[in-house]
Coordinates of C-alpha atoms in Angstrom, one line a residue:
X1 CA 59.8 -21.6 -52.1
X2 CA 56.5 -21.9 -54.0
X3 CA 54.1 -19.0 -54.3
X4 CA 51.6 -20.5 -52.0
X5 CA 54.4 -21.2 -49.4
X6 CA 55.5 -17.7 -49.6
X7 CA 52.0 -16.4 -49.1
X8 CA 51.5 -18.6 -46.1
X9 CA 54.8 -17.4 -44.5
X10 CA 53.8 -13.8 -45.1
X11 CA 50.4 -14.3 -43.4
X12 CA 52.0 -16.0 -40.5
X13 CA 54.5 -13.1 -40.1
X14 CA 51.4 -10.7 -40.1
X15 CA 49.7 -12.8 -37.3
X16 CA 52.8 -13.0 -35.2
X17 CA 53.4 -9.3 -35.6
X18 CA 49.8 -8.6 -34.5
X19 CA 50.1 -10.8 -31.5
X20 CA 53.2 -8.9 -30.3
X21 CA 51.4 -5.5 -30.5
X22 CA 50.2 -4.0 -27.1
X23 CA 46.7 -4.7 -26.3
X24 CA 44.2 -2.3 -27.5
X25 CA 43.0 0.3 -24.9
X26 CA 40.0 -0.6 -22.9
X27 CA 36.6 1.0 -23.4
X28 CA 36.1 4.5 -22.1
X29 CA 36.1 4.7 -18.4
X30 CA 32.8 5.8 -16.7
X31 CA 32.2 7.9 -13.6
X32 CA 28.9 7.6 -11.8
X33 CA 28.1 10.5 -9.7
X34 CA 25.1 11.0 -7.1
X35 CA 24.3 12.8 -4.1
X36 CA 24.7 9.7 -1.9
X37 CA 26.1 6.1 -1.9
X38 CA 25.0 3.4 0.5
X39 CA 28.3 1.8 1.7
X40 CA 26.8 -1.7 2.7
X41 CA 30.2 -2.9 4.0
X42 CA 30.3 -0.3 6.8
X43 CA 26.6 0.3 7.0
X44 CA 27.0 4.1 6.4
X45 CA 26.0 6.7 3.7
X46 CA 28.6 8.6 1.8
X47 CA 27.8 11.9 0.2
X48 CA 29.2 13.4 -3.2
X49 CA 29.6 9.8 -4.4
X50 CA 31.7 9.0 -7.4
X51 CA 32.1 5.4 -8.7
X52 CA 34.7 4.9 -11.3
X53 CA 34.3 2.0 -13.6
X54 CA 36.7 0.5 -16.1
X55 CA 35.4 -2.3 -18.2
X56 CA 33.4 -4.7 -16.1
X57 CA 35.0 -3.6 -12.7
X58 CA 34.9 -0.9 -10.2
X59 CA 38.3 0.8 -9.9
X60 CA 37.6 3.7 -7.5
X61 CA 35.1 4.8 -5.0
X62 CA 35.2 8.3 -3.8
X63 CA 33.3 10.9 -1.6
X64 CA 34.7 14.1 -3.0
X65 CA 32.6 14.7 -6.1
X66 CA 35.8 14.7 -8.2
X67 CA 35.7 13.0 -11.7
X68 CA 38.9 11.6 -13.1
X69 CA 39.8 13.5 -16.3
X70 CA 39.9 10.4 -18.3
X71 CA 36.4 9.2 -17.4
X72 CA 33.0 10.0 -18.9
X73 CA 30.6 11.3 -16.3
X74 CA 27.0 10.0 -15.8
X75 CA 25.4 12.3 -13.3
X76 CA 22.5 10.9 -11.5
X77 CA 21.7 14.0 -9.5
X78 CA 19.8 13.8 -6.2
X79 CA 19.9 9.9 -6.1
X80 CA 21.4 7.2 -4.1
X81 CA 23.8 4.7 -5.5
X82 CA 23.5 1.0 -4.1
X83 CA 25.2 -2.3 -5.3
X84 CA 23.1 -4.2 -7.8
X85 CA 20.7 -6.0 -5.6
X86 CA 20.4 -9.8 -5.0
X87 CA 17.4 -11.9 -4.7
X88 CA 18.3 -15.4 -3.2
X89 CA 15.0 -17.1 -4.0
X90 CA 13.3 -16.8 -7.4
X91 CA 11.6 -18.9 -10.0
X92 CA 12.6 -16.8 -12.9
X93 CA 11.6 -19.2 -15.5
X94 CA 7.8 -19.2 -14.5
X95 CA 4.9 -17.1 -13.5
X96 CA 2.0 -18.4 -11.4
X97 CA -1.3 -18.4 -13.2
X98 CA -4.6 -20.3 -13.2
X99 CA -3.7 -23.6 -11.4
X100 CA -5.3 -26.0 -13.8
X101 CA -4.2 -24.2 -16.9
X102 CA -0.6 -24.5 -15.6
X103 CA -1.1 -28.1 -14.9
X104 CA -2.8 -29.3 -17.9
X105 CA -2.5 -26.9 -20.8
X106 CA 1.0 -25.6 -20.5
X107 CA 4.4 -27.3 -20.4
X108 CA 8.0 -26.3 -19.5
X109 CA 8.3 -25.1 -23.2
X110 CA 5.9 -22.3 -22.4
X111 CA 8.1 -21.4 -19.5
X112 CA 11.2 -21.5 -21.7
X113 CA 9.7 -19.2 -24.3
X114 CA 8.9 -16.6 -21.7
X115 CA 11.8 -16.9 -19.3
X116 CA 13.9 -14.2 -21.0
X117 CA 11.1 -11.8 -20.4
X118 CA 11.0 -12.4 -16.6
X119 CA 14.8 -12.1 -16.7
X120 CA 14.8 -8.7 -18.2
X121 CA 12.0 -7.4 -15.9
X122 CA 14.0 -8.6 -12.9
X123 CA 17.2 -7.0 -14.1
X124 CA 15.4 -3.7 -14.7
X125 CA 14.0 -3.8 -11.3
X126 CA 17.7 -3.5 -10.1
X127 CA 18.3 -7.2 -9.3
X128 CA 21.6 -7.9 -11.1
X129 CA 22.1 -11.3 -9.4
X130 CA 19.6 -13.9 -8.5
X131 CA 19.5 -17.5 -7.2
X132 CA 16.9 -19.6 -9.0
X133 CA 15.6 -22.4 -6.7
X134 CA 13.7 -25.0 -8.7
X135 CA 13.4 -25.3 -12.6
X136 CA 11.6 -27.8 -14.9
X137 CA 13.9 -29.3 -17.6
X138 CA 16.9 -27.2 -16.5
X139 CA 15.5 -24.2 -18.1
X140 CA 17.3 -22.0 -15.6
X141 CA 20.7 -23.5 -16.5
X142 CA 20.0 -22.6 -20.1
X143 CA 18.8 -19.1 -19.3
X144 CA 21.9 -18.5 -17.2
X145 CA 24.1 -19.6 -20.0
X146 CA 22.3 -17.5 -22.5
X147 CA 22.6 -14.4 -20.4
X148 CA 26.3 -15.2 -19.8
X149 CA 26.8 -15.3 -23.6
X150 CA 25.1 -12.0 -24.0
X151 CA 22.2 -13.4 -26.1
X152 CA 19.5 -12.1 -23.7
X153 CA 19.2 -9.5 -21.1
X154 CA 19.1 -10.6 -17.5
X155 CA 20.6 -10.8 -14.1
X156 CA 23.6 -13.2 -13.2
X157 CA 21.8 -16.5 -12.3
X158 CA 22.9 -19.2 -9.9
X159 CA 20.7 -22.1 -11.2
X160 CA 19.6 -25.0 -9.1
X161 CA 18.1 -27.2 -12.0
X162 CA 15.6 -29.7 -10.5
X163 CA 14.4 -29.3 -7.0
X164 CA 14.6 -32.5 -5.2
X165 CA 11.8 -34.0 -3.0
X166 CA 10.0 -37.1 -1.9
X167 CA 7.3 -39.1 -3.7
X168 CA 4.0 -37.4 -2.8
X169 CA 5.7 -34.3 -1.5
X170 CA 5.9 -30.7 -2.3
X171 CA 7.9 -31.3 -5.5
X172 CA 5.7 -34.1 -6.8
X173 CA 3.4 -32.4 -9.3
X174 CA 1.3 -35.5 -9.6
X175 CA -0.1 -35.4 -6.1
X176 CA -3.9 -35.1 -5.8
X177 CA -4.4 -36.2 -9.4
X178 CA -5.6 -39.6 -10.7
X179 CA -2.8 -42.2 -10.4
X180 CA -3.3 -42.8 -14.1
X181 CA -2.1 -39.3 -15.1
X182 CA 1.6 -39.2 -16.0
X183 CA 3.7 -36.2 -16.4
X184 CA 6.7 -36.5 -18.8
X185 CA 10.1 -35.0 -18.5
X186 CA 12.9 -34.8 -15.9
X187 CA 11.9 -35.2 -12.3
X188 CA 13.4 -34.2 -9.0
X189 CA 11.6 -36.9 -7.1
X190 CA 14.0 -39.2 -5.2
X191 CA 13.5 -41.5 -2.2
X192 CA 16.2 -43.2 -0.1
X193 CA 19.8 -42.3 0.5
X194 CA 21.2 -43.8 -2.7
X195 CA 18.5 -42.3 -5.0
X196 CA 18.9 -38.9 -3.3
X197 CA 22.7 -38.9 -3.8
X198 CA 22.2 -39.8 -7.4
X199 CA 19.8 -37.1 -7.9
X200 CA 22.2 -34.5 -6.6
X201 CA 24.8 -35.8 -8.9
X202 CA 22.2 -35.5 -11.8
X203 CA 21.7 -31.8 -11.1
X204 CA 25.4 -31.2 -10.8
X205 CA 26.1 -33.0 -14.1
X206 CA 23.5 -30.8 -15.8
X207 CA 24.8 -27.6 -14.6
X208 CA 23.4 -26.8 -11.1
X209 CA 25.2 -24.2 -9.1
X210 CA 23.2 -24.8 -5.8
X211 CA 21.1 -27.7 -4.7
X212 CA 17.6 -27.0 -3.4
X213 CA 15.4 -29.6 -1.8
X214 CA 12.0 -29.8 0.0
X215 CA 12.6 -30.6 3.7
X216 CA 9.0 -29.9 4.5
X217 CA 5.7 -29.9 2.9
X218 CA 4.4 -26.6 1.3
X219 CA 1.6 -24.2 0.5
X220 CA 1.1 -24.3 -3.3
X221 CA 0.9 -28.1 -3.8
X222 CA -1.8 -30.6 -3.1
X223 CA -0.2 -32.6 -0.4
X224 CA -2.1 -32.0 2.9
X225 CA 0.3 -30.5 5.4
X226 CA 2.1 -27.1 5.2
X227 CA 5.1 -28.1 7.2
X228 CA 5.6 -31.8 8.0
X229 CA 9.1 -33.2 7.2
X230 CA 9.2 -35.1 4.0
X231 CA 12.5 -36.7 4.3
X232 CA 14.1 -38.6 7.1
X233 CA 17.2 -37.2 9.0
X234 CA 19.3 -39.8 7.3
X235 CA 18.0 -38.7 3.8
X236 CA 18.6 -35.1 4.5
X237 CA 22.2 -35.7 5.9
X238 CA 23.0 -37.8 2.8
X239 CA 21.7 -35.0 0.5
X240 CA 23.7 -32.2 2.1
X241 CA 26.8 -34.4 2.3
X242 CA 26.6 -35.2 -1.4
X243 CA 26.0 -31.6 -2.3
X244 CA 28.9 -30.2 -0.3
X245 CA 31.1 -33.1 -1.7
X246 CA 30.6 -31.4 -5.1
X247 CA 31.1 -28.0 -3.7
X248 CA 27.4 -27.0 -4.0
X249 CA 25.5 -25.0 -1.2
X250 CA 22.2 -26.4 -0.2
X251 CA 19.0 -24.3 0.2
X252 CA 16.1 -26.1 2.0
X253 CA 12.4 -25.4 1.5
X254 CA 11.3 -25.6 5.1
X255 CA 8.1 -24.3 6.6
X256 CA 7.5 -26.6 9.6
X257 CA 9.5 -26.4 12.8
X258 CA 10.8 -30.0 13.0
X259 CA 11.7 -29.9 9.3
X260 CA 13.7 -26.7 9.9
X261 CA 15.6 -28.3 12.8
X262 CA 16.4 -31.4 10.8
X263 CA 17.6 -29.5 7.9
X264 CA 19.9 -27.2 10.1
X265 CA 21.2 -30.3 11.8
X266 CA 22.0 -31.9 8.4
X267 CA 24.1 -28.8 7.5
X268 CA 22.0 -26.9 5.0
X269 CA 23.3 -23.4 4.1
X270 CA 20.0 -21.7 4.2
X271 CA 16.5 -22.2 5.3
X272 CA 14.0 -21.0 2.7
X273 CA 10.6 -19.6 4.2
X274 CA 11.3 -20.6 7.8
X275 CA 7.6 -20.1 8.7
X276 CA 7.4 -21.8 12.0
X277 CA 10.4 -21.0 14.0
X278 CA 10.6 -21.8 17.7
X279 CA 13.4 -20.8 20.2
X280 CA 15.3 -24.1 19.7
X281 CA 15.2 -23.7 15.8
X282 CA 16.5 -20.1 16.1
X283 CA 19.3 -21.2 18.5
X284 CA 20.2 -24.0 16.1
X285 CA 20.4 -21.7 13.1
X286 CA 22.6 -19.4 15.0
X287 CA 24.8 -22.2 16.2
X288 CA 25.3 -23.7 12.8
X289 CA 25.5 -20.4 11.1
X290 CA 22.4 -21.1 8.9
X291 CA 20.9 -18.5 6.8
X292 CA 17.2 -17.5 6.9
X293 CA 15.7 -16.5 3.4
X294 CA 12.0 -15.5 4.3
X295 CA 9.7 -14.5 1.4
X296 CA 7.6 -12.3 3.7
X297 CA 5.8 -10.3 1.0
X298 CA 4.2 -13.2 -0.7
X299 CA 1.3 -13.5 1.7
X300 CA -0.1 -10.2 0.4
X301 CA -0.2 -11.3 -3.1
X302 CA -1.3 -14.9 -2.7
X303 CA -4.3 -14.1 -0.6
X304 CA -5.5 -11.3 -2.8
X305 CA -4.8 -13.0 -6.2
X306 CA -4.9 -16.6 -6.1
X307 CA -8.5 -17.0 -5.5
X308 CA -8.9 -15.1 -8.8
X309 CA -6.5 -17.4 -10.4
X310 CA -8.5 -20.5 -9.4
X311 CA -6.2 -22.1 -7.0
X312 CA -7.7 -24.9 -4.9
X313 CA -9.2 -23.7 -1.7
X314 CA -7.0 -26.1 0.3
X315 CA -3.9 -24.1 -0.9
X316 CA -5.4 -20.8 0.2
X317 CA -6.3 -22.3 3.6
X318 CA -2.7 -23.3 4.1
X319 CA -1.6 -19.8 3.2
X320 CA -3.9 -18.4 5.8
X321 CA -2.2 -20.5 8.4
X322 CA 1.3 -19.6 7.2
X323 CA 1.3 -15.9 6.4
X324 CA 1.4 -14.0 9.6
X325 CA 3.2 -16.6 11.5
X326 CA 5.9 -16.7 8.9
X327 CA 6.2 -12.8 9.5
X328 CA 6.3 -13.1 13.3
X329 CA 9.1 -15.9 12.8
X330 CA 11.1 -13.5 10.7
X331 CA 10.8 -10.8 13.3
X332 CA 11.9 -13.1 16.0
X333 CA 14.9 -14.3 13.9
X334 CA 15.9 -10.8 13.2
X335 CA 15.9 -9.9 16.8
X336 CA 17.9 -12.9 17.8
X337 CA 20.5 -12.1 15.3
X338 CA 20.0 -15.0 12.8
X339 CA 21.7 -14.3 9.5
X340 CA 19.2 -13.0 7.0
X341 CA 19.5 -12.9 3.2
X342 CA 16.9 -11.3 0.8
X343 CA 14.7 -13.7 -1.1
X344 CA 11.2 -13.2 -2.4
X345 CA 9.9 -16.3 -4.2
X346 CA 9.3 -14.1 -7.4
X347 CA 7.4 -16.1 -9.9
X348 CA 4.7 -16.9 -7.2
X349 CA 4.0 -13.1 -7.8
X350 CA 5.0 -11.0 -10.8
X351 CA 8.6 -10.7 -11.8
X352 CA 9.9 -7.2 -11.5
X353 CA 8.1 -6.6 -8.2
X354 CA 11.0 -8.1 -6.2
X355 CA 11.7 -4.7 -4.3
X356 CA 8.3 -4.8 -2.7
X357 CA 9.6 -6.9 0.0
X358 CA 11.9 -4.3 1.5
X359 CA 8.8 -2.5 3.2
X360 CA 7.7 -5.8 4.8
X361 CA 11.2 -6.5 6.2
X362 CA 11.4 -3.2 7.8
X363 CA 7.7 -3.7 9.3
X364 CA 8.8 -7.0 10.7
X365 CA 12.1 -6.3 12.5
X366 CA 14.9 -5.0 10.3
X367 CA 16.1 -1.4 9.9
X368 CA 16.3 0.0 6.4
X369 CA 20.1 -0.5 6.4
X370 CA 19.8 -4.2 7.4
X371 CA 17.1 -4.8 4.8
X372 CA 19.5 -3.2 2.2
X373 CA 22.4 -5.2 3.5
X374 CA 20.3 -8.4 3.3
X375 CA 19.8 -7.8 -0.5
X376 CA 23.5 -6.9 -1.1
X377 CA 26.5 -7.8 0.9
X378 CA 24.7 -10.4 3.2
X379 CA 23.1 -12.2 0.1
X380 CA 26.5 -12.2 -1.5
X381 CA 28.1 -14.0 1.4
X382 CA 25.3 -16.5 1.4
X383 CA 25.8 -17.2 -2.3
X384 CA 29.6 -17.4 -1.9
X385 CA 30.1 -14.5 -4.3
X386 CA 31.1 -11.7 -1.9
X387 CA 34.4 -11.2 -3.8
X388 CA 32.4 -10.6 -7.0
X389 CA 29.2 -8.8 -6.3
X390 CA 27.1 -7.4 -3.4
X391 CA 29.0 -4.1 -2.6
X392 CA 30.4 -1.0 -4.2
X393 CA 34.1 -1.9 -3.7
X394 CA 37.2 -1.8 -5.8
X395 CA 37.7 -4.9 -7.8
X396 CA 34.1 -6.1 -7.7
X397 CA 31.9 -6.3 -10.8
X398 CA 30.4 -2.8 -11.6
X399 CA 26.8 -3.8 -10.6
X400 CA 25.4 -0.5 -9.4
X401 CA 21.7 0.8 -9.2
X402 CA 20.3 4.1 -8.4
X403 CA 17.0 5.2 -6.6
X404 CA 15.5 8.6 -6.2
X405 CA 16.0 10.2 -2.9
X406 CA 17.2 8.4 0.3
X407 CA 16.0 4.8 0.9
X408 CA 17.1 5.0 4.5
X409 CA 14.4 7.6 5.0
X410 CA 11.9 6.1 2.7
X411 CA 12.5 2.4 1.9
X412 CA 9.7 2.5 -0.7
X413 CA 11.9 4.2 -3.2
X414 CA 13.6 0.8 -3.7
X415 CA 10.6 0.0 -5.9
X416 CA 11.5 3.0 -8.1
X417 CA 15.0 2.0 -9.5
X418 CA 16.0 4.6 -12.2
X419 CA 19.4 3.3 -13.2
X420 CA 20.9 -0.1 -13.5
X421 CA 24.5 -1.1 -14.5
X422 CA 25.5 -4.7 -14.6
X423 CA 29.2 -5.4 -15.2
X424 CA 30.0 -1.9 -16.4
X425 CA 27.1 -2.0 -19.1
X426 CA 24.3 0.5 -18.5
X427 CA 21.1 -1.5 -18.8
X428 CA 18.6 1.1 -17.7
X429 CA 18.6 4.9 -17.2
X430 CA 21.2 7.5 -18.4
X431 CA 23.6 6.1 -20.9
X432 CA 21.6 2.9 -21.7
X433 CA 21.6 1.8 -25.3
X434 CA 18.3 2.7 -27.0

């Protein structure tokens, strides 16, 4: 045997020997302790809470205050532990600003450069999972992947890629401008059954976890109506059929009553906004098990800030028509027992302020516990991730947040998240890396 052959044989023996050794011990186990824990599965509060974390997962949940001998204790004192929060409707790669600056002086590259900042703000506000509904140039897919690789700090992202919509509709950024103006880049515009099916496939091909489309007109765009349907029933049916064929859930932007009903009949998984619900729409949503994701904090911010940001008066006038009616619709849906998941439309207002909606949800029909469940276990169910996130339960990812005091007595404390753990890593508060 030559010298080189002997060396290779020796190295191979070492590799084989190392492979046969027992796996290295996992990182030190952690035990989070606090005065209370909100058990969103049962809708109860447990005192003397202890959550034991091993690696990425929760391995024990206790109410006796006892910390296992092999676990490092992180004591959060007179705080309440909750599952990592979930926002089912964000635009994490953008932030609304001056309308004409956004349209003519910035590009998706500007959004991509800043997206990680918004992701970090969202995570540190306690939102460990988000669903991003509409993103230029697949920025949300790239951001999701970078977070998964550990390159930037942020929540788990379910990305939609391009929102799909009709020519001249809410997704068409060229509406209202000169027909000679052209916007370059990927487009979500698709008309007709075949083109819509192709656009769904294009989103899936490029990494979309969920499909988002515009069933109706909207507020912050230049087409005239707020809520008129912008696809035919046949087109909506085809879109949902194609998305479900690829095992993707469908979120329908829908303000107007008829558009909501059409989207529900088509089989969408969630109605976003749901501003003009009537009794028939509510009954249809209950019959089909369709979720409502109502962004009912947004109105406050838009009406106070968007005039300053130089948005067209036509958009502000549409918001004046929508705001209170949307909240009244939310209230009626909550009373009727429609399934509700938490979603804010963050990006229209500042990222990191996602928790401000809790107050509005309790003002407009939900109890504090129901609002907390909407942002945890219910949201996880909508996303199809309830075996991974959404509760403090054995086997789930160790996504845990803490707030001072008791949110069931004062829901505003949800805006004061003091501790954030995502997948067993402390991102904010005691034990976080400097």
